[in-house]
Amino acid sequence: MSALEVSPLKSQNFEFLRSKRESFADLAGFAEGYVHSDPASSLMKQRGFVEQFVVAIYEAYQLQLPYSDGLYELMTEDSFRRTVPPAVQDLLHLIRKSGNHAVHPKREIRSSESRERLGMLFRLASWFHLQVDRGAREDVPDYQEPPERVRSDMPEHMLERVRVAESRYEETLTKLQEEQSRRLAAERAATERA
């Protein structure tokens, strides 16, 4: 591994996703890493997970796309609502709303909220692994509350590796979202032509 390459951030609870959904494992790992030290960032990463989750469901079940590719519109489109169990939809909406609030806070964001939503995210990830990716139940670990970590105890070279990993991950996520938007627009255009 070169000086610029950074290994993925390992998560305590979400590594079972990595073999089929690396971006899911990375997003959840970052959300888990920030759950105590920066709850707003954790909630934003969790919302990013929900965005990827919803798009993956559209792809896996070949659902008809709504005209708008906004997350709320994707989550409330009839074919999505018929395909995804109500309990899963409820969790998705709770995490979406918390992530929105984290971007535009009107009150203090506490780690208790990010911890609670992280547990919900784990349930969503488990459901997706079992139902959509047809993974094995024994691959899913029991959820464990992430320990409170003090980042200042990390050596500077490790903090720099985390910063580089986060920067690269953000770049990759931006590219992935742009590609998904282009693909959704192309699929929508093809549907309209048909």
XYZ file of C-alpha atoms in Angstrom, residues 35-41 43 97-98 101-115 117:
26
model
C -21.627 8.513 16.424
C -20.166 9.895 19.695
C -17.658 12.534 18.624
C -19.677 14.249 15.879
C -23.323 13.136 15.944
C -24.339 15.517 13.129
C -21.755 14.011 10.773
C -26.489 11.386 10.926
C -35.373 13.199 8.632
C -32.553 13.027 11.189
C -31.999 17.954 10.535
C -28.244 17.405 10.902
C -27.630 19.496 7.782
C -29.968 22.298 8.972
C -30.077 21.969 12.785
C -32.708 23.888 14.719
C -31.647 22.321 18.003
C -28.565 20.652 19.409
C -27.848 17.258 17.906
C -27.022 14.760 20.629
C -25.076 11.552 20.363
C -28.091 9.716 21.787
C -29.978 10.492 18.557
C -27.120 9.365 16.321
C -26.677 6.182 18.411
C -30.453 5.961 14.437
